[in-house]
mmCIF file of C-alpha atoms and ligand atoms in Angstrom:
data_model
loop_
_atom_site.group_PDB
_atom_site.id
_atom_site.type_symbol
_atom_site.label_atom_id
_atom_site.label_comp_id
_atom_site.label_asym_id
_atom_site.label_seq_id
_atom_site.Cartn_x
_atom_site.Cartn_y
_atom_site.Cartn_z
ATOM 1 C CA UNK A 190 228.968 3.313 -24.299
ATOM 2 C CA UNK A 191 225.669 4.310 -25.979
ATOM 3 C CA UNK A 192 222.203 3.069 -25.081
ATOM 4 C CA UNK A 193 219.403 1.982 -27.509
ATOM 5 C CA UNK A 194 216.253 3.528 -26.329
ATOM 6 C CA UNK A 195 213.258 1.797 -28.054
ATOM 7 C CA UNK A 196 209.547 2.746 -28.382
ATOM 8 C CA UNK A 197 206.927 0.858 -30.086
ATOM 9 C CA UNK A 198 206.539 4.373 -31.796
ATOM 10 C CA UNK A 199 207.711 7.529 -32.297
ATOM 11 C CA UNK A 200 207.089 11.074 -33.305
ATOM 12 C CA UNK A 201 210.540 11.913 -34.159
ATOM 13 C CA UNK A 202 209.924 15.599 -35.796
ATOM 14 C CA UNK A 203 213.035 14.999 -38.090
ATOM 15 C CA UNK A 204 212.422 15.333 -41.605
ATOM 16 C CA UNK A 205 214.777 12.756 -42.348
ATOM 17 C CA UNK A 206 212.162 10.182 -41.005
ATOM 18 C CA UNK A 207 208.847 9.464 -41.462
ATOM 19 C CA UNK A 208 206.333 11.546 -39.251
ATOM 20 C CA UNK A 209 205.710 8.684 -37.209
ATOM 21 C CA UNK A 210 208.014 5.675 -36.915
ATOM 22 C CA UNK A 211 207.179 2.022 -35.806
ATOM 23 C CA UNK A 212 209.649 0.142 -33.737
ATOM 24 C CA UNK A 213 211.914 3.318 -33.138
ATOM 25 C CA UNK A 214 215.114 3.755 -31.436
ATOM 26 C CA UNK A 215 217.048 7.080 -30.194
ATOM 27 C CA UNK A 216 220.550 6.158 -29.455
ATOM 28 C CA UNK A 217 222.191 8.448 -26.482
ATOM 29 C CA UNK A 218 225.259 8.790 -25.092
ATOM 30 C CA UNK A 219 226.191 11.368 -22.556
ATOM 31 C CA UNK A 220 222.731 13.244 -22.589
ATOM 32 C CA UNK A 221 222.890 13.740 -26.523
ATOM 33 C CA UNK A 222 221.292 11.736 -29.270
ATOM 34 C CA UNK A 223 223.958 10.466 -31.197
ATOM 35 C CA UNK A 224 221.329 8.928 -34.103
ATOM 36 C CA UNK A 225 217.808 8.156 -33.942
ATOM 37 C CA UNK A 226 215.718 5.879 -36.691
ATOM 38 C CA UNK A 227 214.471 2.043 -37.249
ATOM 39 C CA UNK A 228 215.430 -0.074 -34.240
ATOM 40 C CA UNK A 229 216.706 -2.604 -35.958
ATOM 41 C CA UNK A 230 219.060 -0.343 -38.443
ATOM 42 C CA UNK A 231 219.968 1.380 -34.929
ATOM 43 C CA UNK A 232 221.034 -1.828 -33.487
ATOM 44 C CA UNK A 233 222.967 -2.937 -36.522
ATOM 45 C CA UNK A 234 225.353 0.546 -36.804
ATOM 46 C CA UNK A 235 225.532 0.962 -32.694
ATOM 47 C CA UNK A 236 226.159 -1.498 -29.810
ATOM 48 C CA UNK A 237 224.911 -0.882 -26.298
ATOM 49 C CA UNK A 238 222.455 -1.595 -23.971
ATOM 50 C CA UNK A 239 218.890 -1.295 -24.653
ATOM 51 C CA UNK A 240 216.091 0.214 -22.572
ATOM 52 C CA UNK A 241 212.828 -0.642 -23.928
ATOM 53 C CA UNK A 242 209.942 1.955 -23.064
ATOM 54 C CA UNK A 243 207.231 -0.338 -24.263
ATOM 55 C CA UNK A 244 204.340 0.544 -26.106
ATOM 56 C CA UNK A 245 204.571 4.418 -26.205
ATOM 57 C CA UNK A 246 204.851 6.912 -28.856
ATOM 58 C CA UNK A 247 207.703 8.862 -28.210
ATOM 59 C CA UNK A 248 208.620 12.639 -29.050
ATOM 60 C CA UNK A 249 211.029 14.901 -28.002
ATOM 61 C CA UNK A 250 210.698 17.279 -25.101
ATOM 62 C CA UNK A 251 207.603 19.858 -25.157
ATOM 63 C CA UNK A 252 208.373 23.536 -25.041
ATOM 64 C CA UNK A 253 205.726 25.342 -22.647
ATOM 65 C CA UNK A 254 205.983 28.932 -24.765
ATOM 66 C CA UNK A 255 203.864 31.145 -22.560
ATOM 67 C CA UNK A 256 203.117 30.952 -18.769
ATOM 68 C CA UNK A 257 202.983 33.309 -15.641
ATOM 69 C CA UNK A 258 204.617 31.155 -12.706
ATOM 70 C CA UNK A 259 204.049 33.822 -10.434
ATOM 71 C CA UNK A 260 200.197 33.053 -10.775
ATOM 72 C CA UNK A 261 200.380 29.748 -9.840
ATOM 73 C CA UNK A 262 198.742 30.233 -6.529
ATOM 74 C CA UNK A 263 195.238 31.179 -8.296
ATOM 75 C CA UNK A 264 194.160 28.015 -9.917
ATOM 76 C CA UNK A 265 190.341 27.557 -9.814
ATOM 77 C CA UNK A 266 190.260 31.266 -8.301
ATOM 78 C CA UNK A 267 189.148 32.961 -11.432
ATOM 79 C CA UNK A 268 185.842 33.344 -13.457
ATOM 80 C CA UNK A 269 185.269 30.633 -16.473
ATOM 81 C CA UNK A 270 183.429 31.354 -20.011
ATOM 82 C CA UNK A 271 182.346 34.882 -19.045
ATOM 83 C CA UNK A 272 184.788 37.597 -21.273
ATOM 84 C CA UNK A 273 187.871 39.410 -20.163
ATOM 85 C CA UNK A 274 186.491 41.882 -18.223
ATOM 86 C CA UNK A 275 184.527 39.391 -15.435
ATOM 87 C CA UNK A 276 187.806 37.349 -15.339
ATOM 88 C CA UNK A 277 190.251 40.299 -14.989
ATOM 89 C CA UNK A 278 187.941 41.636 -12.105
ATOM 90 C CA UNK A 279 188.387 38.473 -10.245
ATOM 91 C CA UNK A 280 191.908 38.155 -11.061
ATOM 92 C CA UNK A 281 192.498 41.369 -9.329
ATOM 93 C CA UNK A 282 190.600 40.282 -6.230
ATOM 94 C CA UNK A 283 193.123 37.916 -5.672
ATOM 95 C CA UNK A 284 196.492 38.375 -4.182
ATOM 96 C CA UNK A 285 198.087 38.384 -7.855
ATOM 97 C CA UNK A 286 201.761 38.678 -7.499
ATOM 98 C CA UNK A 287 202.292 36.743 -4.332
ATOM 99 C CA UNK A 288 204.859 33.956 -5.656
ATOM 100 C CA UNK A 289 204.446 30.867 -4.086
ATOM 101 C CA UNK A 290 207.850 29.134 -4.460
ATOM 102 C CA UNK A 291 207.167 25.384 -3.229
ATOM 103 C CA UNK A 292 204.096 25.952 -5.537
ATOM 104 C CA UNK A 293 205.969 26.943 -8.095
ATOM 105 C CA UNK A 294 208.718 24.141 -8.106
ATOM 106 C CA UNK A 295 205.815 21.592 -7.786
ATOM 107 C CA UNK A 296 204.872 23.241 -11.465
ATOM 108 C CA UNK A 297 207.772 23.007 -12.681
ATOM 109 C CA UNK A 298 208.413 19.126 -11.202
ATOM 110 C CA UNK A 299 204.879 18.590 -12.624
ATOM 111 C CA UNK A 300 206.186 19.826 -16.140
ATOM 112 C CA UNK A 301 209.308 18.012 -16.516
ATOM 113 C CA UNK A 302 207.484 14.773 -15.303
ATOM 114 C CA UNK A 303 205.062 15.318 -18.097
ATOM 115 C CA UNK A 304 207.834 15.460 -20.542
ATOM 116 C CA UNK A 305 208.448 19.280 -20.849
ATOM 117 C CA UNK A 306 211.976 20.603 -21.782
ATOM 118 C CA UNK A 307 211.440 24.278 -21.971
ATOM 119 C CA UNK A 308 209.049 27.101 -20.164
ATOM 120 C CA UNK A 309 208.913 30.932 -21.304
ATOM 121 C CA UNK A 310 207.535 32.565 -18.359
ATOM 122 C CA UNK A 311 206.433 35.832 -17.924
ATOM 123 C CA UNK A 312 206.563 37.717 -14.214
ATOM 124 C CA UNK A 313 205.304 40.930 -13.440
ATOM 125 C CA UNK A 314 207.002 41.690 -10.002
ATOM 126 C CA UNK A 315 209.143 38.374 -9.321
ATOM 127 C CA UNK A 316 211.198 37.872 -12.766
ATOM 128 C CA UNK A 317 214.387 37.328 -10.241
ATOM 129 C CA UNK A 318 212.834 34.860 -8.149
ATOM 130 C CA UNK A 319 211.229 33.089 -11.066
ATOM 131 C CA UNK A 320 214.555 33.231 -12.679
ATOM 132 C CA UNK A 321 215.836 31.711 -9.704
ATOM 133 C CA UNK A 322 213.466 29.095 -9.399
ATOM 134 C CA UNK A 323 213.625 28.216 -13.244
ATOM 135 C CA UNK A 324 217.605 27.551 -13.111
ATOM 136 C CA UNK A 325 217.205 25.702 -9.951
ATOM 137 C CA UNK A 326 214.991 23.000 -12.186
ATOM 138 C CA UNK A 327 215.929 20.554 -14.943
ATOM 139 C CA UNK A 328 214.008 22.835 -17.592
ATOM 140 C CA UNK A 329 215.524 25.097 -20.108
ATOM 141 C CA UNK A 330 213.671 28.568 -19.846
ATOM 142 C CA UNK A 331 213.533 32.212 -20.815
ATOM 143 C CA UNK A 332 212.294 34.156 -18.022
ATOM 144 C CA UNK A 333 210.846 37.221 -19.176
ATOM 145 C CA UNK A 334 210.306 40.640 -16.713
ATOM 146 C CA UNK A 335 207.347 42.099 -17.889
ATOM 147 C CA UNK A 336 207.410 45.836 -18.281
ATOM 148 C CA UNK A 337 203.839 47.554 -17.674
ATOM 149 C CA UNK A 338 202.582 50.937 -17.107
ATOM 150 C CA UNK A 339 204.596 53.987 -18.913
ATOM 151 C CA UNK A 340 208.356 54.833 -18.642
ATOM 152 C CA UNK A 341 209.381 55.828 -15.537
ATOM 153 C CA UNK A 342 213.012 56.450 -13.979
ATOM 154 C CA UNK A 343 215.204 54.675 -13.641
ATOM 155 C CA UNK A 344 214.094 53.146 -16.733
ATOM 156 C CA UNK A 345 214.324 56.287 -18.738
ATOM 157 C CA UNK A 346 217.791 57.141 -18.149
ATOM 158 C CA UNK A 347 218.621 53.345 -17.903
ATOM 159 C CA UNK A 348 216.449 51.108 -19.703
ATOM 160 C CA UNK A 349 218.758 48.079 -18.793
ATOM 161 C CA UNK A 350 217.299 48.513 -15.652
ATOM 162 C CA UNK A 351 214.357 46.634 -16.805
ATOM 163 C CA UNK A 352 215.941 43.414 -16.916
ATOM 164 C CA UNK A 353 216.719 41.509 -13.359
ATOM 165 C CA UNK A 354 220.543 40.336 -13.131
ATOM 166 C CA UNK A 355 220.279 36.491 -11.874
ATOM 167 C CA UNK A 356 223.287 35.246 -11.620
ATOM 168 C CA UNK A 357 221.918 31.222 -11.299
ATOM 169 C CA UNK A 358 220.305 32.183 -14.597
ATOM 170 C CA UNK A 359 223.155 32.880 -16.651
ATOM 171 C CA UNK A 360 225.378 30.296 -15.123
ATOM 172 C CA UNK A 361 222.995 27.116 -15.333
ATOM 173 C CA UNK A 362 223.418 27.198 -19.527
ATOM 174 C CA UNK A 363 220.083 26.164 -20.001
ATOM 175 C CA UNK A 364 218.142 29.765 -20.222
ATOM 176 C CA UNK A 365 218.127 33.391 -19.870
ATOM 177 C CA UNK A 366 216.532 36.805 -18.239
ATOM 178 C CA UNK A 367 214.673 38.898 -21.073
ATOM 179 C CA UNK A 368 211.984 41.400 -21.074
ATOM 180 C CA UNK A 369 208.534 41.568 -22.110
ATOM 181 C CA UNK A 370 205.948 43.862 -22.357
ATOM 182 C CA UNK A 371 202.477 43.287 -21.046
ATOM 183 C CA UNK A 372 200.063 44.847 -23.829
ATOM 184 C CA UNK A 373 199.715 47.833 -26.220
ATOM 185 C CA UNK A 374 197.223 49.155 -23.818
ATOM 186 C CA UNK A 375 198.353 48.888 -20.553
ATOM 187 C CA UNK A 376 202.139 49.690 -21.282
ATOM 188 C CA UNK A 377 203.011 52.886 -23.096
ATOM 189 C CA UNK A 378 204.610 53.078 -26.676
ATOM 190 C CA UNK A 379 208.002 54.417 -25.061
ATOM 191 C CA UNK A 380 208.364 52.075 -22.946
ATOM 192 C CA UNK A 381 207.483 48.797 -25.359
ATOM 193 C CA UNK A 382 210.000 50.345 -27.624
ATOM 194 C CA UNK A 383 213.050 50.781 -25.018
ATOM 195 C CA UNK A 384 212.052 46.977 -23.651
ATOM 196 C CA UNK A 385 212.454 45.775 -27.277
ATOM 197 C CA UNK A 386 215.066 47.932 -28.179
ATOM 198 C CA UNK A 387 216.607 46.336 -24.803
ATOM 199 C CA UNK A 388 216.279 43.062 -26.107
ATOM 200 C CA UNK A 389 217.634 43.363 -29.764
ATOM 201 C CA UNK A 390 220.613 45.177 -28.187
ATOM 202 C CA UNK A 391 221.223 41.889 -25.914
ATOM 203 C CA UNK A 392 220.251 39.545 -28.573
ATOM 204 C CA UNK A 393 217.114 38.428 -26.551
ATOM 205 C CA UNK A 394 213.609 36.998 -27.261
ATOM 206 C CA UNK A 395 210.667 39.453 -26.457
ATOM 207 C CA UNK A 396 207.477 38.853 -25.649
ATOM 208 C CA UNK A 397 203.584 40.470 -25.831
ATOM 209 C CA UNK A 398 199.988 39.711 -25.135
ATOM 210 C CA UNK A 399 198.821 41.089 -28.603
ATOM 211 C CA UNK A 400 195.230 40.637 -29.941
ATOM 212 C CA UNK A 401 193.728 38.810 -27.023
ATOM 213 C CA UNK A 402 190.196 40.217 -26.368
ATOM 214 C CA UNK A 403 187.685 42.795 -27.730
ATOM 215 C CA UNK A 404 188.036 45.554 -24.885
ATOM 216 C CA UNK A 405 191.998 45.882 -26.357
ATOM 217 C CA UNK A 406 190.404 47.027 -29.749
ATOM 218 C CA UNK A 407 188.048 49.449 -28.150
ATOM 219 C CA UNK A 408 190.889 50.817 -25.755
ATOM 220 C CA UNK A 409 192.822 51.314 -28.948
ATOM 221 C CA UNK A 410 190.668 52.358 -31.608
ATOM 222 C CA UNK A 411 188.567 54.589 -28.904
ATOM 223 C CA UNK A 412 189.768 54.876 -25.959
ATOM 224 C CA UNK A 413 186.649 53.462 -24.339
ATOM 225 C CA UNK A 414 186.139 50.372 -21.955
ATOM 226 C CA UNK A 415 185.209 49.311 -18.219
ATOM 227 C CA UNK A 416 188.896 47.368 -18.462
ATOM 228 C CA UNK A 417 190.511 50.812 -19.191
ATOM 229 C CA UNK A 418 188.619 52.359 -16.150
ATOM 230 C CA UNK A 419 189.661 49.560 -14.080
ATOM 231 C CA UNK A 420 193.398 49.951 -14.945
ATOM 232 C CA UNK A 421 193.192 53.695 -14.608
ATOM 233 C CA UNK A 422 191.808 52.720 -10.773
ATOM 234 C CA UNK A 423 194.129 50.285 -10.092
ATOM 235 C CA UNK A 424 196.955 52.471 -11.118
ATOM 236 C CA UNK A 425 198.393 50.705 -13.879
ATOM 237 C CA UNK A 426 197.780 53.568 -16.361
ATOM 238 C CA UNK A 427 197.449 57.290 -15.573
ATOM 239 C CA UNK A 428 195.830 59.407 -18.356
ATOM 240 C CA UNK A 429 195.173 57.487 -21.870
ATOM 241 C CA UNK A 430 195.203 58.858 -25.268
ATOM 242 C CA UNK A 431 193.749 56.051 -27.961
ATOM 243 C CA UNK A 432 196.023 55.730 -30.680
ATOM 244 C CA UNK A 433 193.489 54.907 -32.820
ATOM 245 C CA UNK A 434 194.876 51.852 -34.443
ATOM 246 C CA UNK A 435 193.899 48.089 -34.273
ATOM 247 C CA UNK A 436 196.565 46.035 -32.235
ATOM 248 C CA UNK A 437 198.816 44.407 -35.020
ATOM 249 C CA UNK A 438 199.192 47.628 -36.997
ATOM 250 C CA UNK A 439 200.101 49.302 -33.904
ATOM 251 C CA UNK A 440 202.477 46.967 -33.008
ATOM 252 C CA UNK A 441 203.988 46.814 -36.383
ATOM 253 C CA UNK A 442 204.411 50.811 -36.784
ATOM 254 C CA UNK A 443 205.383 50.939 -33.462
ATOM 255 C CA UNK A 444 208.521 48.664 -34.767
ATOM 256 C CA UNK A 445 207.788 45.834 -32.096
ATOM 257 C CA UNK A 446 207.523 43.174 -35.005
ATOM 258 C CA UNK A 447 210.584 40.964 -35.825
ATOM 259 C CA UNK A 448 211.858 37.184 -35.756
ATOM 260 C CA UNK A 449 212.686 37.644 -32.439
ATOM 261 C CA UNK A 450 209.260 38.666 -31.179
ATOM 262 C CA UNK A 451 206.426 36.400 -29.685
ATOM 263 C CA UNK A 452 202.746 37.670 -30.280
ATOM 264 C CA UNK A 453 200.888 35.510 -27.592
ATOM 265 C CA UNK A 454 197.324 34.989 -28.245
ATOM 266 C CA UNK A 455 196.624 36.605 -31.583
ATOM 267 C CA UNK A 456 193.006 35.895 -31.388
ATOM 268 C CA UNK A 457 191.413 39.052 -32.746
ATOM 269 C CA UNK A 458 193.137 38.908 -36.090
ATOM 270 C CA UNK A 459 192.000 39.751 -40.089
ATOM 271 C CA UNK A 460 193.608 38.468 -43.049
ATOM 272 C CA UNK A 461 195.630 41.883 -43.014
ATOM 273 C CA UNK A 462 197.240 41.221 -39.568
ATOM 274 C CA UNK A 463 198.146 37.692 -40.346
ATOM 275 C CA UNK A 464 200.043 38.469 -43.713
ATOM 276 C CA UNK A 465 201.490 41.417 -41.514
ATOM 277 C CA UNK A 466 202.840 39.093 -39.042
ATOM 278 C CA UNK A 467 203.970 36.622 -41.912
ATOM 279 C CA UNK A 468 206.061 39.443 -43.294
ATOM 280 C CA UNK A 469 207.622 40.206 -40.248
ATOM 281 C CA UNK A 470 209.078 36.260 -39.362
ATOM 282 C CA UNK A 471 207.246 37.136 -36.012
ATOM 283 C CA UNK A 472 206.176 33.760 -34.068
ATOM 284 C CA UNK A 473 203.001 33.553 -32.491
ATOM 285 C CA UNK A 474 202.103 31.677 -29.330
ATOM 286 C CA UNK A 475 198.176 30.640 -29.343
ATOM 287 C CA UNK A 476 197.260 29.819 -25.667
ATOM 288 C CA UNK A 477 193.537 27.908 -26.946
ATOM 289 C CA UNK A 478 192.719 26.529 -23.682
ATOM 290 C CA UNK A 479 193.163 29.912 -21.774
ATOM 291 C CA UNK A 480 191.082 31.842 -24.482
ATOM 292 C CA UNK A 481 188.337 29.222 -23.815
ATOM 293 C CA UNK A 482 188.834 29.270 -19.739
ATOM 294 C CA UNK A 483 188.340 33.481 -20.236
ATOM 295 C CA UNK A 484 185.942 33.357 -23.281
ATOM 296 C CA UNK A 485 187.750 35.960 -25.509
ATOM 297 C CA UNK A 486 186.971 33.319 -28.486
ATOM 298 C CA UNK A 487 189.649 31.079 -30.672
ATOM 299 C CA UNK A 488 192.647 32.217 -32.666
ATOM 300 C CA UNK A 489 192.664 31.396 -36.303
ATOM 301 C CA UNK A 490 195.503 28.589 -35.773
ATOM 302 C CA UNK A 491 194.794 27.204 -39.285
ATOM 303 C CA UNK A 492 194.477 30.818 -40.984
ATOM 304 C CA UNK A 493 198.136 31.414 -39.249
ATOM 305 C CA UNK A 494 199.772 28.085 -40.570
ATOM 306 C CA UNK A 495 198.057 28.279 -43.750
ATOM 307 C CA UNK A 496 199.941 31.901 -44.170
ATOM 308 C CA UNK A 497 203.645 30.223 -43.405
ATOM 309 C CA UNK A 498 203.621 32.002 -39.409
ATOM 310 C CA UNK A 499 205.360 30.188 -37.125
ATOM 311 C CA UNK A 500 203.080 29.110 -34.342
ATOM 312 C CA UNK A 501 203.982 27.960 -31.014
ATOM 313 C CA UNK A 502 201.623 26.992 -28.086
ATOM 314 C CA UNK A 503 201.268 27.730 -24.125
ATOM 315 C CA UNK A 504 199.426 27.063 -21.438
ATOM 316 C CA UNK A 505 199.152 30.501 -20.059
ATOM 317 C CA UNK A 506 198.982 30.621 -16.017
ATOM 318 C CA UNK A 507 196.904 28.644 -13.714
ATOM 319 C CA UNK A 508 194.971 31.644 -13.452
ATOM 320 C CA UNK A 509 193.238 30.709 -16.639
ATOM 321 C CA UNK A 510 194.113 27.031 -17.268
ATOM 322 C CA UNK A 511 193.695 23.804 -15.221
ATOM 323 C CA UNK A 512 197.535 22.790 -15.519
ATOM 324 C CA UNK A 513 200.882 23.477 -17.357
ATOM 325 C CA UNK A 514 201.285 20.778 -19.713
ATOM 326 C CA UNK A 515 201.211 21.861 -23.125
ATOM 327 C CA UNK A 516 199.891 18.469 -24.671
ATOM 328 C CA UNK A 517 196.778 19.734 -23.384
ATOM 329 C CA UNK A 518 196.782 22.456 -25.739
ATOM 330 C CA UNK A 519 197.904 20.149 -28.653
ATOM 331 C CA UNK A 520 194.615 17.753 -27.622
ATOM 332 C CA UNK A 521 192.379 20.789 -27.517
ATOM 333 C CA UNK A 522 193.410 22.314 -30.936
ATOM 334 C CA UNK A 523 193.271 18.859 -32.294
ATOM 335 C CA UNK A 524 189.477 18.373 -31.580
ATOM 336 C CA UNK A 525 188.550 21.784 -32.986
ATOM 337 C CA UNK A 526 190.713 21.831 -36.143
ATOM 338 C CA UNK A 527 190.041 18.569 -37.756
ATOM 339 C CA UNK A 528 192.542 19.486 -40.503
ATOM 340 C CA UNK A 529 195.252 19.539 -38.488
ATOM 341 C CA UNK A 530 197.240 16.929 -38.762
ATOM 342 C CA UNK A 531 199.272 14.969 -35.770
ATOM 343 C CA UNK A 532 202.896 16.129 -36.868
ATOM 344 C CA UNK A 533 201.803 19.599 -37.672
ATOM 345 C CA UNK A 534 200.269 19.815 -34.170
ATOM 346 C CA UNK A 535 203.032 18.152 -32.482
ATOM 347 C CA UNK A 536 205.358 20.371 -34.244
ATOM 348 C CA UNK A 537 203.430 23.684 -32.689
ATOM 349 C CA UNK A 538 205.201 22.317 -29.164
ATOM 350 C CA UNK A 539 208.348 20.920 -30.453
ATOM 351 C CA UNK A 540 210.010 22.105 -33.797
ATOM 352 C CA UNK A 541 208.541 25.520 -34.278
ATOM 353 C CA UNK A 542 209.483 26.843 -30.409
ATOM 354 C CA UNK A 543 212.782 24.997 -30.849
ATOM 355 C CA UNK A 544 213.227 27.306 -34.239
ATOM 356 C CA UNK A 545 211.842 30.694 -32.533
ATOM 357 C CA UNK A 546 213.750 30.231 -29.038
ATOM 358 C CA UNK A 547 216.653 28.625 -30.487
ATOM 359 C CA UNK A 548 217.279 31.976 -32.165
ATOM 360 C CA UNK A 549 218.512 33.611 -29.315
ATOM 361 C CA UNK A 550 218.856 30.763 -26.341
ATOM 362 C CA UNK A 551 221.250 28.308 -28.043
ATOM 363 C CA UNK A 552 220.315 25.686 -25.367
ATOM 364 C CA UNK A 553 216.505 25.937 -26.989
ATOM 365 C CA UNK A 554 218.195 25.057 -30.619
ATOM 366 C CA UNK A 555 219.222 21.658 -28.945
ATOM 367 C CA UNK A 556 215.665 20.517 -28.669
ATOM 368 C CA UNK A 557 212.661 19.832 -30.851
ATOM 369 C CA UNK A 558 213.665 16.842 -32.642
ATOM 370 C CA UNK A 559 214.779 13.239 -32.176
ATOM 371 C CA UNK A 560 217.952 13.799 -34.029
ATOM 372 C CA UNK A 561 221.983 13.529 -33.918
ATOM 373 C CA UNK A 562 223.333 16.289 -32.005
ATOM 374 C CA UNK A 563 220.393 17.633 -30.323
ATOM 375 C CA UNK A 564 219.773 16.800 -26.290
ATOM 376 C CA UNK A 565 218.055 13.468 -25.044
ATOM 377 C CA UNK A 566 214.923 15.057 -23.758
ATOM 378 C CA UNK A 567 212.224 13.622 -24.472
ATOM 379 C CA UNK A 568 207.929 13.066 -24.196
ATOM 380 C CA UNK A 569 205.250 10.327 -24.475
ATOM 381 C CA UNK A 570 202.552 11.683 -26.688
ATOM 382 C CA UNK A 571 199.518 11.410 -24.066
ATOM 383 C CA UNK A 572 197.128 8.849 -25.582
ATOM 384 C CA UNK A 573 194.257 11.630 -25.973
ATOM 385 C CA UNK A 574 196.589 13.399 -28.748
ATOM 386 C CA UNK A 575 197.044 10.311 -30.739
ATOM 387 C CA UNK A 576 193.334 9.484 -30.471
ATOM 388 C CA UNK A 577 192.133 13.123 -31.454
ATOM 389 C CA UNK A 578 194.280 12.710 -34.502
ATOM 390 C CA UNK A 579 193.003 10.851 -37.748
ATOM 391 C CA UNK A 580 196.828 9.966 -38.738
HETATM 392 ZN ZN1 LIG B 283 200.107 35.660 -20.287
#
């Protein structure tokens, strides 16, 4: 017997329905959505008990498209608003990769409570543990093992060694392990290409931090930056030859841009870069509150949208944000971008990431909208999001 979930309003993200639907109902059976629409209409079509959620705006479960769970113990321990190099120094002064499993479980639970349905996590040293923790949560996920540095054995002989084998992740049916590159300046072109080739071969998404801060430009163009000195000192890089290209053209020339690549941050981009990304079919993941916390500037969200780029949002880790709720990014963007509409803003954490991750992870394709055939995973749109949009 189906159940009808009734809400005073819904943001169904479903092209067959209005962007905001008053007195809405979602018909659910066995964890799946059978139908969605105006309550009176649904009531006439479907028998079953009604669960009235009251004066809320019901929306699909959200995606957090970029997070670093292994750094969840670093909340409140990094500099704010001073720029990338002071921030990374404050980060490197901490026990960076000491994943705190109890803390990660608590953060996953908190995300589920806030209506997150899917998480894209990056782990530099703990991908297998993060993948197992994600598999034991109720969330859909991709757990990226991040490649950093240059190609070293055994990766040189066997690129598949980049990808941790996590049985629970494969068995749960909600996610996958994959491989990401850290950034163009910290990871050799050869290693990035090997990681991307492995993702292509296995039908997996690839992720790369790209065009986040001004030091990235000066390292790539001239091989100069106090941050580069720091990377060499810490042993991430041994010797460096500047490729002499800006981030987006370099990523393009390395063959890293395509429809299964997620470009994280994309703050320091110009019109040509945006056109290149649009042409590649790539998706960008903006992390506006993290960029603000670190003090690296703002990504041109509206220019990406105008160019037809698929745009998602991520919180980044608790080393550069106050919480892992993607609605915080939506509220922040709505405040800073007056021309951003509510439905367009909600798509950044629902429809758009479902389109990107759904290409390679079937479970993700079943999120993103309130429509027949999708999973019955919901979120409630927070009041500050509604108040900041002039719908
Ligand atoms: Zn990140």
